[in-house]
Tab-separated table of C-alpha atoms in Angstrom:
chain	number	residue	atom	x	y	z
A	1	UNK	CA	87.876	-5.118	-85.161
A	2	UNK	CA	84.906	-7.454	-84.267
A	3	UNK	CA	85.247	-9.212	-81.273
A	4	UNK	CA	83.820	-12.276	-79.623
A	5	UNK	CA	84.026	-13.452	-76.103
A	6	UNK	CA	82.899	-16.840	-75.063
A	7	UNK	CA	82.914	-18.670	-71.466
A	8	UNK	CA	84.814	-22.203	-71.575
A	9	UNK	CA	82.279	-24.893	-70.695
A	10	UNK	CA	82.943	-27.336	-67.557
A	11	UNK	CA	83.757	-30.284	-69.448
A	12	UNK	CA	86.840	-28.449	-71.026
A	13	UNK	CA	90.248	-28.673	-69.464
A	14	UNK	CA	90.097	-24.883	-69.681
A	15	UNK	CA	86.851	-24.884	-67.799
A	16	UNK	CA	86.370	-21.436	-66.127
A	17	UNK	CA	88.460	-19.563	-68.609
A	18	UNK	CA	87.161	-17.461	-71.363
A	19	UNK	CA	88.010	-17.324	-75.392
A	20	UNK	CA	88.692	-14.043	-76.840
A	21	UNK	CA	88.363	-13.898	-80.686
A	22	UNK	CA	89.128	-10.354	-82.254
A	23	UNK	CA	89.811	-9.964	-86.194
A	24	UNK	CA	90.042	-6.903	-88.312
A	25	UNK	CA	86.668	-5.665	-89.816
A	26	UNK	CA	88.354	-5.102	-93.186
A	27	UNK	CA	89.838	-8.092	-93.771
A	28	UNK	CA	86.352	-9.498	-93.510
A	29	UNK	CA	84.639	-7.076	-95.619
A	30	UNK	CA	87.677	-6.202	-97.810
A	31	UNK	CA	86.010	-7.955	-101.120
A	32	UNK	CA	82.948	-6.461	-100.680
A	33	UNK	CA	84.773	-2.910	-100.234
A	34	UNK	CA	86.669	-3.470	-103.278
A	35	UNK	CA	83.510	-4.201	-104.735
A	36	UNK	CA	81.466	-0.967	-103.604
A	37	UNK	CA	84.433	1.255	-104.554
A	38	UNK	CA	84.277	-0.003	-108.196
A	39	UNK	CA	80.401	0.190	-108.465
A	40	UNK	CA	80.803	3.972	-107.004
A	41	UNK	CA	83.727	4.433	-109.696
A	42	UNK	CA	81.773	3.223	-112.205
A	43	UNK	CA	78.593	5.032	-111.302
A	44	UNK	CA	80.682	8.324	-111.298
A	45	UNK	CA	81.937	7.563	-114.431
A	46	UNK	CA	78.333	7.013	-116.006
A	47	UNK	CA	76.723	9.922	-114.176
A	48	UNK	CA	79.975	12.303	-115.728
A	49	UNK	CA	79.459	10.797	-119.248
A	50	UNK	CA	75.726	11.355	-118.987
A	51	UNK	CA	76.425	14.946	-117.427
A	52	UNK	CA	78.681	15.752	-120.505
A	53	UNK	CA	75.819	14.071	-123.036
A	54	UNK	CA	73.392	16.136	-121.403
A	55	UNK	CA	75.415	19.407	-121.880
A	56	UNK	CA	76.357	18.688	-125.454
A	57	UNK	CA	72.536	18.037	-126.073
A	58	UNK	CA	71.601	21.042	-124.391
A	59	UNK	CA	74.081	23.265	-126.046
A	60	UNK	CA	73.121	21.994	-129.591
A	61	UNK	CA	69.049	22.866	-128.525
A	62	UNK	CA	70.433	26.293	-127.078
A	63	UNK	CA	72.607	26.787	-130.411
A	64	UNK	CA	69.371	25.864	-132.407
A	65	UNK	CA	66.964	28.142	-130.388
A	66	UNK	CA	69.377	31.060	-130.398
A	67	UNK	CA	69.549	31.269	-134.015
A	68	UNK	CA	65.606	30.819	-134.409
A	69	UNK	CA	65.441	33.367	-131.933
A	70	UNK	CA	67.359	35.726	-133.917
A	71	UNK	CA	65.366	34.642	-137.093
A	72	UNK	CA	62.071	35.519	-135.458
A	73	UNK	CA	63.692	39.008	-134.771
A	74	UNK	CA	64.804	39.472	-138.477
A	75	UNK	CA	61.050	38.754	-138.915
A	76	UNK	CA	59.964	41.263	-136.478
A	77	UNK	CA	62.102	43.758	-138.204
A	78	UNK	CA	61.037	42.546	-142.048
A	79	UNK	CA	64.878	41.570	-142.681
A	80	UNK	CA	64.062	38.660	-145.390
A	81	UNK	CA	67.199	37.871	-146.413
A	82	UNK	CA	67.654	34.245	-147.245
A	83	UNK	CA	68.965	32.180	-144.220
A	84	UNK	CA	69.913	28.399	-143.708
A	85	UNK	CA	67.040	26.600	-142.589
A	86	UNK	CA	67.867	25.398	-138.635
A	87	UNK	CA	68.075	21.351	-138.984
A	88	UNK	CA	67.744	19.354	-135.934
A	89	UNK	CA	67.536	15.820	-134.839
A	90	UNK	CA	64.771	16.982	-131.933
A	91	UNK	CA	61.574	16.789	-134.120
A	92	UNK	CA	60.048	20.110	-132.273
A	93	UNK	CA	63.080	22.411	-133.044
A	94	UNK	CA	63.384	20.776	-136.798
A	95	UNK	CA	59.620	21.734	-137.303
A	96	UNK	CA	60.061	25.208	-136.047
A	97	UNK	CA	63.212	25.750	-138.216
A	98	UNK	CA	60.584	24.399	-140.867
A	99	UNK	CA	57.759	26.871	-139.839
A	100	UNK	CA	60.169	30.019	-139.718
A	101	UNK	CA	61.301	28.986	-142.802
A	102	UNK	CA	57.740	29.364	-144.320
A	103	UNK	CA	57.088	32.190	-142.199
A	104	UNK	CA	60.081	34.370	-143.879
A	105	UNK	CA	58.995	33.295	-147.322
A	106	UNK	CA	55.244	34.004	-146.663
A	107	UNK	CA	56.537	37.759	-145.457
A	108	UNK	CA	58.728	37.856	-148.589
A	109	UNK	CA	55.839	37.262	-150.900
A	110	UNK	CA	53.424	39.807	-148.892
A	111	UNK	CA	56.165	42.476	-149.163
A	112	UNK	CA	55.937	42.060	-152.775
A	113	UNK	CA	52.157	43.050	-153.064
A	114	UNK	CA	52.061	45.491	-150.118
A	115	UNK	CA	54.827	48.296	-149.509
A	116	UNK	CA	57.412	47.144	-147.108
A	117	UNK	CA	56.802	50.352	-144.810
A	118	UNK	CA	53.255	49.020	-144.102
A	119	UNK	CA	54.128	45.367	-143.425
A	120	UNK	CA	56.954	46.179	-141.097
A	121	UNK	CA	54.339	48.406	-139.133
A	122	UNK	CA	51.433	45.724	-139.233
A	123	UNK	CA	54.506	43.138	-138.190
A	124	UNK	CA	55.839	45.569	-135.701
A	125	UNK	CA	53.109	46.582	-133.645
A	126	UNK	CA	50.038	45.786	-135.438
A	127	UNK	CA	49.374	49.150	-136.990
A	128	UNK	CA	46.572	49.215	-140.007
A	129	UNK	CA	44.695	45.959	-138.939
A	130	UNK	CA	41.452	47.436	-139.050
A	131	UNK	CA	39.619	50.272	-141.052
A	132	UNK	CA	40.977	53.756	-139.691
A	133	UNK	CA	42.384	56.955	-141.049
A	134	UNK	CA	44.120	59.931	-139.996
A	135	UNK	CA	44.700	63.161	-141.777
A	136	UNK	CA	48.097	64.567	-142.077
A	137	UNK	CA	50.654	66.532	-144.644
A	138	UNK	CA	51.938	64.208	-147.300
A	139	UNK	CA	53.696	64.734	-150.460
A	140	UNK	CA	52.287	62.774	-153.287
A	141	UNK	CA	53.484	61.694	-156.396
A	142	UNK	CA	51.985	60.098	-159.611
A	143	UNK	CA	53.499	58.859	-163.083
A	144	UNK	CA	52.434	57.807	-166.275
A	145	UNK	CA	53.738	56.531	-169.517
A	146	UNK	CA	52.957	58.738	-172.420
A	147	UNK	CA	50.963	56.374	-175.489
A	148	UNK	CA	51.977	53.499	-173.319
A	149	UNK	CA	48.812	51.564	-174.992
A	150	UNK	CA	50.034	51.759	-178.710
A	151	UNK	CA	53.355	50.357	-177.095
A	152	UNK	CA	51.578	47.800	-175.927
A	153	UNK	CA	49.628	47.082	-179.333
A	154	UNK	CA	52.958	46.866	-181.203
A	155	UNK	CA	54.804	44.433	-179.047
A	156	UNK	CA	53.763	40.663	-177.425
A	157	UNK	CA	52.585	40.679	-173.814
A	158	UNK	CA	55.906	38.895	-172.734
A	159	UNK	CA	57.685	41.729	-174.161
A	160	UNK	CA	55.581	44.651	-172.125
A	161	UNK	CA	55.608	42.859	-169.427
A	162	UNK	CA	59.301	42.439	-169.373
A	163	UNK	CA	60.156	46.042	-170.511
A	164	UNK	CA	57.484	47.299	-167.865
A	165	UNK	CA	59.315	45.444	-165.384
A	166	UNK	CA	62.658	46.770	-165.746
A	167	UNK	CA	61.045	50.450	-166.048
A	168	UNK	CA	59.248	49.790	-162.520
A	169	UNK	CA	62.714	48.271	-161.283
A	170	UNK	CA	64.250	51.783	-161.867
A	171	UNK	CA	61.251	54.054	-160.017
A	172	UNK	CA	61.078	51.897	-157.195
A	173	UNK	CA	64.966	51.906	-156.553
A	174	UNK	CA	64.534	55.772	-156.877
A	175	UNK	CA	61.531	56.070	-154.634
A	176	UNK	CA	63.395	53.816	-152.038
A	177	UNK	CA	66.359	55.539	-152.232
A	178	UNK	CA	64.266	59.252	-151.262
A	179	UNK	CA	62.321	57.481	-148.355
A	180	UNK	CA	59.095	57.208	-150.271
A	181	UNK	CA	56.380	54.550	-150.132
A	182	UNK	CA	55.117	53.165	-153.175
A	183	UNK	CA	51.884	52.532	-152.591
A	184	UNK	CA	50.234	51.033	-155.702
A	185	UNK	CA	50.964	49.945	-159.371
A	186	UNK	CA	48.022	51.195	-161.435
A	187	UNK	CA	48.801	49.774	-165.106
A	188	UNK	CA	51.811	51.590	-166.423
A	189	UNK	CA	51.665	54.343	-163.579
A	190	UNK	CA	52.518	54.306	-160.285
A	191	UNK	CA	51.497	56.276	-156.696
A	192	UNK	CA	54.027	57.133	-154.175
A	193	UNK	CA	53.909	59.398	-150.871
A	194	UNK	CA	56.253	60.758	-148.434
A	195	UNK	CA	55.361	61.638	-144.902
A	196	UNK	CA	53.346	58.293	-144.684
A	197	UNK	CA	53.291	55.300	-143.218
A	198	UNK	CA	56.457	56.561	-141.579
A	199	UNK	CA	56.795	60.317	-140.568
A	200	UNK	CA	59.216	62.304	-142.546
A	201	UNK	CA	59.821	66.345	-141.749
A	202	UNK	CA	61.686	66.668	-145.134
A	203	UNK	CA	58.909	64.765	-147.228
A	204	UNK	CA	58.481	67.662	-149.583
A	205	UNK	CA	62.031	68.207	-150.038
A	206	UNK	CA	62.602	64.287	-150.604
A	207	UNK	CA	59.719	63.920	-152.938
A	208	UNK	CA	60.781	67.005	-155.257
A	209	UNK	CA	64.526	65.356	-155.064
A	210	UNK	CA	62.805	61.957	-156.472
A	211	UNK	CA	61.048	63.822	-158.932
A	212	UNK	CA	64.162	64.965	-160.474
A	213	UNK	CA	65.993	61.796	-159.704
A	214	UNK	CA	63.421	59.877	-161.627
A	215	UNK	CA	63.711	61.987	-164.575
A	216	UNK	CA	67.235	61.321	-165.032
A	217	UNK	CA	67.129	57.314	-164.268
A	218	UNK	CA	64.378	57.368	-166.902
A	219	UNK	CA	66.404	58.956	-169.237
A	220	UNK	CA	68.900	56.413	-168.702
A	221	UNK	CA	66.481	53.628	-168.966
A	222	UNK	CA	65.577	55.086	-172.310
A	223	UNK	CA	68.973	55.073	-173.734
A	224	UNK	CA	69.196	51.496	-172.835
A	225	UNK	CA	65.767	51.044	-174.866
A	226	UNK	CA	66.901	52.948	-178.235
A	227	UNK	CA	70.162	50.953	-177.922
A	228	UNK	CA	68.359	47.869	-177.995
A	229	UNK	CA	65.753	48.899	-180.419
A	230	UNK	CA	62.712	49.285	-177.877
A	231	UNK	CA	60.588	51.836	-177.352
A	232	UNK	CA	61.394	54.744	-174.955
A	233	UNK	CA	58.837	55.153	-172.058
A	234	UNK	CA	58.380	58.756	-172.034
A	235	UNK	CA	57.026	59.846	-168.642
A	236	UNK	CA	54.758	62.268	-167.220
A	237	UNK	CA	55.380	62.956	-163.297
A	238	UNK	CA	52.619	64.891	-161.270
A	239	UNK	CA	54.038	66.066	-157.619
A	240	UNK	CA	51.962	68.181	-155.316
A	241	UNK	CA	51.975	68.410	-150.946
A	242	UNK	CA	49.216	68.936	-148.841
A	243	UNK	CA	47.050	67.395	-146.078
A	244	UNK	CA	45.297	63.993	-146.896
A	245	UNK	CA	43.664	61.236	-145.126
A	246	UNK	CA	45.987	58.290	-145.016
A	247	UNK	CA	44.830	54.859	-143.825
A	248	UNK	CA	43.330	51.534	-144.312
A	249	UNK	CA	40.297	51.396	-146.576
A	250	UNK	CA	38.644	48.386	-148.078
A	251	UNK	CA	36.155	44.968	-147.020
A	252	UNK	CA	36.338	43.689	-143.694
A	253	UNK	CA	38.568	40.727	-145.321
A	254	UNK	CA	40.522	43.069	-147.838
A	255	UNK	CA	42.212	46.541	-146.869
A	256	UNK	CA	44.477	48.679	-148.952
A	257	UNK	CA	46.437	51.314	-147.066
A	258	UNK	CA	46.361	54.584	-149.363
A	259	UNK	CA	45.695	58.185	-149.350
A	260	UNK	CA	42.562	60.142	-150.584
A	261	UNK	CA	41.772	63.939	-150.933
A	262	UNK	CA	42.247	66.917	-152.928
A	263	UNK	CA	46.018	66.826	-152.440
A	264	UNK	CA	46.043	63.432	-153.940
A	265	UNK	CA	43.676	64.198	-156.775
A	266	UNK	CA	45.608	67.421	-157.870
A	267	UNK	CA	48.807	65.384	-158.150
A	268	UNK	CA	46.933	62.903	-160.589
A	269	UNK	CA	45.877	65.926	-162.499
A	270	UNK	CA	49.273	67.862	-162.457
A	271	UNK	CA	50.507	64.252	-164.101
A	272	UNK	CA	47.781	64.930	-166.613
A	273	UNK	CA	48.203	68.281	-167.427
A	274	UNK	CA	51.772	67.536	-168.718
A	275	UNK	CA	49.550	66.820	-172.024
A	276	UNK	CA	48.547	70.159	-172.618
A	277	UNK	CA	51.963	71.646	-172.222
A	278	UNK	CA	53.909	68.769	-173.742
A	279	UNK	CA	55.800	68.423	-170.352
A	280	UNK	CA	57.208	65.930	-168.491
């Protein structure tokens, strides 16, 4: 209650008396209290809606960032399968998604020209970024197609490229299956090694098994060539194992991962020696 006490003046019939007025506070402030309560309820509702909207936006941001994190980890492991590009109304996330898609495409293109094992080592822990090499035992394999020059002269460049690409697909599949690294295409020949860049204690057995598998796979490929009236690719294979210097060589701004030494040279010469013995 609000209470006010006043003395009656001498001019009044009630002179000398006191008048007391008392009134409940809530009757005086009822309208203001109702307005305050309504405003607080409205403010609380606006706050809750704002929190809900913030949570929805935060969740969308979190989901997008989680997807981008997964894609970044895939890039690090060199898993370059196609994925949907992250799209977002937040410009920074949209730009990051676009950049991630571009990086995946760049690495996929890069991996077409450099052995994937090398790319994975570069991306994972920065190996082979400078000119350096180590000496270790490897198994090296060389192949070459008999009379490929004559075959090229009898067919158009487009036909040669198509046949050679299909042939290399067969060889590459077998080398990958047997855990080898295809280091280089050189015209119609290939150069592959085992036990580098990734260690493989079974490199000798896998190299030998791959050579036999190549023989069988090329036979199947040639059967298809005959069926289409196309020339066979009689392939000579050379295989050797021993100590090799492996690493990155080249100019400052252009490096190549390769192997060098007598073991590599002998594997190449064994491939050529097939000509003298009429063997493959």
